[in-house]
Amino acid sequence: MDGGKIRTYSGGVNQSGVRAHNERLLLSVIQRHGALSGVELARHMGLTPPAVSTMLRKLETEGFLQRGEPVRGKVGKPSIPMTLNPEGALSIGLKVGRRSADLLLLDFVGNVRDVLHATYDYPLPETVFAFLRDGIQSLCFNLPQALRDRLCGIGIAAPFELWKWNDIEGDDAEKFRSWKDVNFQHEVSTFSDIPVFMINDATAACRAEHLFGRGKEFRDYAYFFVGSFIGGGIVLNHTVFEGNQGNAGALGSMRATGPMGESHQLIDVASIHVLETRLIEAGLNPDMLWAQPQDWSALARYVDPWIGQTAQELAKASLSVCSVLDFEAIVIDGAFPASVRGELVERVRRYIVNQDTRGLITPKIEAGTIGTNAREIGAASSPMFRQFFLDTNAGLSSL
């Protein structure tokens, strides 16, 4: 980079950003089902093979698709499956967390090309934007120009009303409240021309699971991501639904009841910060929870009861969301080791059996697969999704 502004893409990616419906549909079908021939795509899309063939040639020429190995052994000419080209588009994803920020470079098929990590006591604006500015320079430094030209955007995943999610006192408290007046797009524009796409952090995690994890198995489902604060997302008609104001699936704000019958939100009783508090009360350093690679086995005395409480709350919350929408599944993931996720999901399955399910169809309880990096991966996928893939709920959020 030349020390000036970090420039936007300049190749085939810098189209208007509004691709034809059928092209978006074709890319979405391949993203969901994998390599497909022209005939198979025509069948999935309900179009004629010649129409599909024309789109395939166009998208291959533009660099978004590539040819697979010919499939032989059938009558007639060998069929040639088409797949997404990993280098068809690249994007950058930033996750703004309570204790850390992560920045990564993602390719068109969901491979993480590079990742950067920063920790802090609290995510103050100047700290986060300095990390983003320097991080973009670092991620792009070794990229050949042809790949820099394929950058399609920066996705930023942050909690809704970030300025309210803190327990800071003193001078830093005033700095933290300044998030209320921060315009992310404007701040990024001071050092980069790459377009910015904002998304709620838990919704971003849901999108990562939907595009690159188990989301392909279900049509409609709710998603819980257990981080420092629990959050969630919802998927309708095979698409993550963000809502009219981008805050659909705010599952962490669901009502919960404390041990004395007092009213709480789900974030108060089913988040990792609850476990952090217990460790601090026991005289232990909660940073142990975030050390990489994650291993909580030495904290089993504290982790096990936390899993039990969180599972009970998730069992109740899972049925509550199903009373509003008829979800076929509940997918659970979080910023914890895979072994903790497995135990948590298994206990939710056991506890939900004992809940009052009158008038409800009990959903499947399933484990997510993306894990700790889900929020930044989902953030990075947001520019790609909005520019190249089909949002089957596009009409719902504008009604």
Tab-separated table of C-alpha atoms in Angstrom, residues 84-340:
chain	number	residue	atom	x	y	z
A	84	LEU	CA	-17.443	-20.637	-7.169
A	85	ASN	CA	-13.963	-19.283	-7.787
A	86	PRO	CA	-12.358	-18.692	-4.348
A	87	GLU	CA	-10.672	-15.590	-5.775
A	88	GLY	CA	-13.838	-14.270	-7.408
A	89	ALA	CA	-14.275	-11.817	-4.559
A	90	LEU	CA	-12.511	-11.073	-1.292
A	91	SER	CA	-13.773	-9.160	1.714
A	92	ILE	CA	-12.582	-8.009	5.112
A	93	GLY	CA	-14.485	-8.680	8.336
A	94	LEU	CA	-14.128	-6.886	11.685
A	95	LYS	CA	-15.670	-8.122	14.917
A	96	VAL	CA	-15.858	-5.578	17.737
A	97	GLY	CA	-16.063	-7.569	20.955
A	98	ARG	CA	-16.246	-6.683	24.628
A	99	ARG	CA	-12.661	-7.754	25.316
A	100	SER	CA	-11.108	-8.162	21.861
A	101	ALA	CA	-11.339	-7.309	18.188
A	102	ASP	CA	-10.655	-9.647	15.281
A	103	LEU	CA	-10.007	-8.775	11.658
A	104	LEU	CA	-9.828	-11.297	8.820
A	105	LEU	CA	-9.652	-11.658	5.070
A	106	LEU	CA	-12.243	-14.009	3.559
A	107	ASP	CA	-12.456	-15.411	0.048
A	108	PHE	CA	-15.532	-16.152	-2.069
A	109	VAL	CA	-16.018	-19.703	-0.743
A	110	GLY	CA	-15.518	-18.870	2.942
A	111	ASN	CA	-11.827	-19.652	3.380
A	112	VAL	CA	-10.073	-17.433	5.923
A	113	ARG	CA	-6.939	-16.151	4.162
A	114	ASP	CA	-5.480	-14.208	7.099
A	115	VAL	CA	-6.543	-13.088	10.583
A	116	LEU	CA	-5.433	-10.452	13.103
A	117	HIS	CA	-6.332	-10.209	16.789
A	118	ALA	CA	-6.216	-7.419	19.370
A	119	THR	CA	-7.200	-7.334	23.036
A	120	TYR	CA	-8.172	-4.391	25.238
A	121	ASP	CA	-9.911	-3.621	28.507
A	122	TYR	CA	-12.770	-1.956	26.649
A	123	PRO	CA	-13.435	-1.286	22.941
A	124	LEU	CA	-12.908	2.480	22.790
A	125	PRO	CA	-13.467	4.059	19.347
A	126	GLU	CA	-9.911	5.279	18.776
A	127	THR	CA	-8.522	1.833	19.650
A	128	VAL	CA	-10.877	-0.037	17.331
A	129	PHE	CA	-10.440	2.248	14.328
A	130	ALA	CA	-6.656	2.313	14.694
A	131	PHE	CA	-6.680	-1.504	14.722
A	132	LEU	CA	-8.898	-1.547	11.623
A	133	ARG	CA	-6.764	0.993	9.746
A	134	ASP	CA	-3.479	-0.762	10.471
A	135	GLY	CA	-5.053	-4.171	9.978
A	136	ILE	CA	-6.346	-3.410	6.493
A	137	GLN	CA	-2.864	-2.281	5.511
A	138	SER	CA	-1.405	-5.489	6.920
A	139	LEU	CA	-3.965	-7.822	5.317
A	140	CYS	CA	-3.564	-6.203	1.910
A	141	PHE	CA	0.219	-5.712	1.943
A	142	ASN	CA	1.102	-9.127	0.523
A	143	LEU	CA	-1.884	-9.423	-1.801
A	144	PRO	CA	-1.074	-9.199	-5.521
A	145	GLN	CA	-2.803	-6.303	-7.254
A	146	ALA	CA	-5.192	-8.646	-9.052
A	147	LEU	CA	-6.575	-9.809	-5.699
A	148	ARG	CA	-6.666	-6.317	-4.199
A	149	ASP	CA	-8.885	-5.430	-7.135
A	150	ARG	CA	-11.306	-8.160	-6.024
A	151	LEU	CA	-11.939	-6.633	-2.585
A	152	CYS	CA	-15.683	-5.987	-2.444
A	153	GLY	CA	-16.093	-4.444	1.002
A	154	ILE	CA	-15.501	-4.327	4.731
A	155	GLY	CA	-18.101	-5.928	6.985
A	156	ILE	CA	-18.223	-4.701	10.584
A	157	ALA	CA	-19.993	-6.751	13.246
A	158	ALA	CA	-20.758	-4.923	16.486
A	159	PRO	CA	-23.365	-5.252	19.241
A	160	PHE	CA	-26.573	-3.263	18.872
A	161	GLU	CA	-26.283	-0.013	20.885
A	162	LEU	CA	-22.690	-0.833	21.789
A	163	TRP	CA	-22.427	2.154	24.148
A	164	LYS	CA	-24.887	0.553	26.590
A	165	TRP	CA	-22.950	-2.713	27.018
A	166	ASN	CA	-20.367	-1.846	29.645
A	167	ASP	CA	-19.567	-1.516	33.329
A	168	ILE	CA	-16.936	1.209	32.940
A	169	GLU	CA	-16.428	4.010	35.430
A	170	GLY	CA	-14.403	7.232	35.307
A	171	ASP	CA	-13.018	9.007	32.241
A	172	ASP	CA	-13.205	5.928	30.027
A	173	ALA	CA	-16.948	5.729	30.645
A	174	GLU	CA	-17.458	9.018	28.803
A	175	LYS	CA	-15.223	7.867	25.946
A	176	PHE	CA	-17.169	4.634	25.696
A	177	ARG	CA	-20.477	6.487	25.513
A	178	SER	CA	-19.109	8.336	22.477
A	179	TRP	CA	-19.935	5.197	20.444
A	180	LYS	CA	-23.489	6.546	20.372
A	181	ASP	CA	-22.428	9.299	17.973
A	182	VAL	CA	-19.991	7.244	15.893
A	183	ASN	CA	-20.785	6.732	12.213
A	184	PHE	CA	-18.767	3.705	11.181
A	185	GLN	CA	-18.924	4.468	7.469
A	186	HIS	CA	-17.659	8.013	8.005
A	187	GLU	CA	-14.837	6.927	10.308
A	188	VAL	CA	-13.624	4.282	7.865
A	189	SER	CA	-13.852	6.750	4.969
A	190	THR	CA	-11.080	8.822	6.584
A	191	PHE	CA	-8.557	6.096	5.757
A	192	SER	CA	-10.201	3.795	3.179
A	193	ASP	CA	-12.441	3.989	0.117
A	194	ILE	CA	-13.545	0.364	0.501
A	195	PRO	CA	-17.340	0.303	1.068
A	196	VAL	CA	-18.509	-0.547	4.587
A	197	PHE	CA	-21.377	-2.879	5.513
A	198	MET	CA	-22.675	-2.882	9.096
A	199	ILE	CA	-24.274	-5.903	10.755
A	200	ASN	CA	-25.223	-6.900	14.286
A	201	ASP	CA	-22.537	-9.188	15.716
A	202	ALA	CA	-24.846	-12.082	16.590
A	203	THR	CA	-26.615	-11.792	13.236
A	204	ALA	CA	-23.181	-11.969	11.609
A	205	ALA	CA	-22.438	-15.197	13.486
A	206	CYS	CA	-25.764	-16.573	12.283
A	207	ARG	CA	-24.882	-15.700	8.688
A	208	ALA	CA	-21.524	-17.467	8.988
A	209	GLU	CA	-23.226	-20.638	10.215
A	210	HIS	CA	-25.888	-20.353	7.531
A	211	LEU	CA	-23.474	-19.904	4.623
A	212	PHE	CA	-20.571	-22.094	5.711
A	213	GLY	CA	-21.896	-24.381	8.456
A	214	ARG	CA	-25.008	-26.384	9.257
A	215	GLY	CA	-27.451	-23.742	8.109
A	216	LYS	CA	-27.739	-25.436	4.743
A	217	GLU	CA	-29.584	-28.296	6.445
A	218	PHE	CA	-32.605	-26.237	7.547
A	219	ARG	CA	-35.116	-23.862	5.969
A	220	ASP	CA	-36.224	-21.918	9.065
A	221	TYR	CA	-34.341	-21.897	12.365
A	222	ALA	CA	-33.265	-19.761	15.302
A	223	TYR	CA	-29.614	-19.385	16.212
A	224	PHE	CA	-27.996	-18.654	19.583
A	225	PHE	CA	-24.394	-17.496	19.880
A	226	VAL	CA	-23.053	-17.575	23.441
A	227	GLY	CA	-20.328	-14.933	23.722
A	228	SER	CA	-19.468	-12.500	26.497
A	229	PHE	CA	-23.117	-11.574	25.974
A	230	ILE	CA	-25.462	-14.074	24.365
A	231	GLY	CA	-27.117	-13.029	21.122
A	232	GLY	CA	-28.841	-14.633	18.210
A	233	GLY	CA	-30.275	-14.546	14.743
A	234	ILE	CA	-33.143	-16.018	12.766
A	235	VAL	CA	-33.277	-17.677	9.350
A	236	LEU	CA	-36.436	-17.632	7.257
A	237	ASN	CA	-36.821	-19.213	3.842
A	238	HIS	CA	-33.116	-20.139	3.651
A	239	THR	CA	-31.957	-16.557	4.344
A	240	VAL	CA	-30.778	-14.739	7.469
A	241	PHE	CA	-33.492	-12.217	8.297
A	242	GLU	CA	-32.060	-8.927	9.584
A	243	GLY	CA	-35.354	-7.075	10.031
A	244	ASN	CA	-36.433	-3.560	9.155
A	245	GLN	CA	-33.863	-1.951	11.495
A	246	GLY	CA	-31.198	-4.655	11.340
A	247	ASN	CA	-31.971	-5.968	14.815
A	248	ALA	CA	-34.131	-9.030	14.168
A	249	GLY	CA	-33.242	-12.025	16.303
A	250	ALA	CA	-32.200	-9.975	19.351
A	251	LEU	CA	-32.581	-13.155	21.384
A	252	GLY	CA	-30.268	-11.978	24.168
A	253	SER	CA	-32.959	-9.483	25.184
A	254	MET	CA	-35.576	-12.179	25.763
A	255	ARG	CA	-37.137	-12.203	29.220
A	256	ALA	CA	-35.699	-14.538	31.847
A	257	THR	CA	-36.459	-15.061	35.514
A	258	GLY	CA	-33.917	-14.913	38.356
A	259	PRO	CA	-33.779	-17.295	41.358
A	260	MET	CA	-36.014	-14.975	43.397
A	261	GLY	CA	-38.504	-14.461	40.579
A	262	GLU	CA	-36.984	-11.160	39.501
A	263	SER	CA	-37.031	-10.142	35.849
A	264	HIS	CA	-33.834	-10.471	33.812
A	265	GLN	CA	-32.787	-10.634	30.210
A	266	LEU	CA	-31.267	-13.787	28.754
A	267	ILE	CA	-27.884	-12.000	28.572
A	268	ASP	CA	-27.916	-11.805	32.393
A	269	VAL	CA	-28.236	-15.543	32.942
A	270	ALA	CA	-26.851	-17.338	29.859
A	271	SER	CA	-23.671	-15.491	28.846
A	272	ILE	CA	-19.963	-16.126	29.327
A	273	HIS	CA	-19.687	-12.957	31.433
A	274	VAL	CA	-21.637	-14.875	34.113
A	275	LEU	CA	-18.833	-17.443	34.176
A	276	GLU	CA	-16.228	-14.652	34.189
A	277	THR	CA	-17.853	-13.161	37.293
A	278	ARG	CA	-17.767	-16.511	39.091
A	279	LEU	CA	-14.074	-16.930	38.300
A	280	ILE	CA	-13.288	-13.448	39.621
A	281	GLU	CA	-15.213	-14.197	42.827
A	282	ALA	CA	-13.073	-17.334	43.208
A	283	GLY	CA	-9.882	-15.291	42.831
A	284	LEU	CA	-9.126	-16.600	39.318
A	285	ASN	CA	-8.147	-14.651	36.218
A	286	PRO	CA	-11.037	-14.763	33.681
A	287	ASP	CA	-8.562	-14.194	30.835
A	288	MET	CA	-8.076	-17.970	30.992
A	289	LEU	CA	-11.380	-18.296	29.150
A	290	TRP	CA	-10.089	-16.436	26.095
A	291	ALA	CA	-6.561	-17.848	25.801
A	292	GLN	CA	-5.952	-19.543	22.447
A	293	PRO	CA	-6.236	-22.407	21.805
A	294	GLN	CA	-9.208	-22.542	24.145
A	295	ASP	CA	-9.108	-25.228	26.822
A	296	TRP	CA	-11.473	-24.924	29.788
A	297	SER	CA	-10.778	-28.373	31.250
A	298	ALA	CA	-8.846	-26.960	34.220
A	299	LEU	CA	-11.914	-24.864	35.122
A	300	ALA	CA	-14.394	-27.751	35.154
A	301	ARG	CA	-15.450	-26.985	38.734
A	302	TYR	CA	-16.853	-23.646	37.551
A	303	VAL	CA	-17.694	-24.454	33.947
A	304	ASP	CA	-19.954	-27.430	34.673
A	305	PRO	CA	-22.552	-25.556	36.774
A	306	TRP	CA	-22.437	-22.678	34.292
A	307	ILE	CA	-23.255	-25.103	31.475
A	308	GLY	CA	-26.159	-26.453	33.521
A	309	GLN	CA	-27.653	-23.008	34.156
A	310	THR	CA	-27.110	-21.852	30.572
A	311	ALA	CA	-28.673	-25.027	29.163
A	312	GLN	CA	-31.794	-24.595	31.289
A	313	GLU	CA	-32.200	-21.008	30.115
A	314	LEU	CA	-31.612	-21.960	26.487
A	315	ALA	CA	-34.199	-24.738	26.701
A	316	LYS	CA	-36.826	-22.242	27.847
A	317	ALA	CA	-35.742	-19.608	25.328
A	318	SER	CA	-35.820	-22.137	22.487
A	319	LEU	CA	-39.468	-22.913	23.115
A	320	SER	CA	-40.294	-19.236	23.540
A	321	VAL	CA	-38.985	-18.328	20.081
A	322	CYS	CA	-40.882	-21.294	18.608
A	323	SER	CA	-44.122	-19.884	20.003
A	324	VAL	CA	-43.691	-16.940	17.609
A	325	LEU	CA	-42.306	-18.676	14.518
A	326	ASP	CA	-42.522	-22.364	13.694
A	327	PHE	CA	-38.777	-23.073	13.619
A	328	GLU	CA	-37.722	-26.587	12.721
A	329	ALA	CA	-34.423	-26.285	14.581
A	330	ILE	CA	-32.448	-24.314	17.142
A	331	VAL	CA	-28.729	-24.048	16.358
A	332	ILE	CA	-26.366	-23.269	19.247
A	333	ASP	CA	-22.765	-22.078	18.990
A	334	GLY	CA	-20.467	-19.805	20.941
A	335	ALA	CA	-17.035	-18.505	21.830
A	336	PHE	CA	-16.047	-21.626	23.737
A	337	PRO	CA	-14.242	-24.934	23.126
A	338	ALA	CA	-16.004	-27.525	20.977
A	339	SER	CA	-16.268	-29.859	23.978
A	340	VAL	CA	-18.212	-27.218	25.922
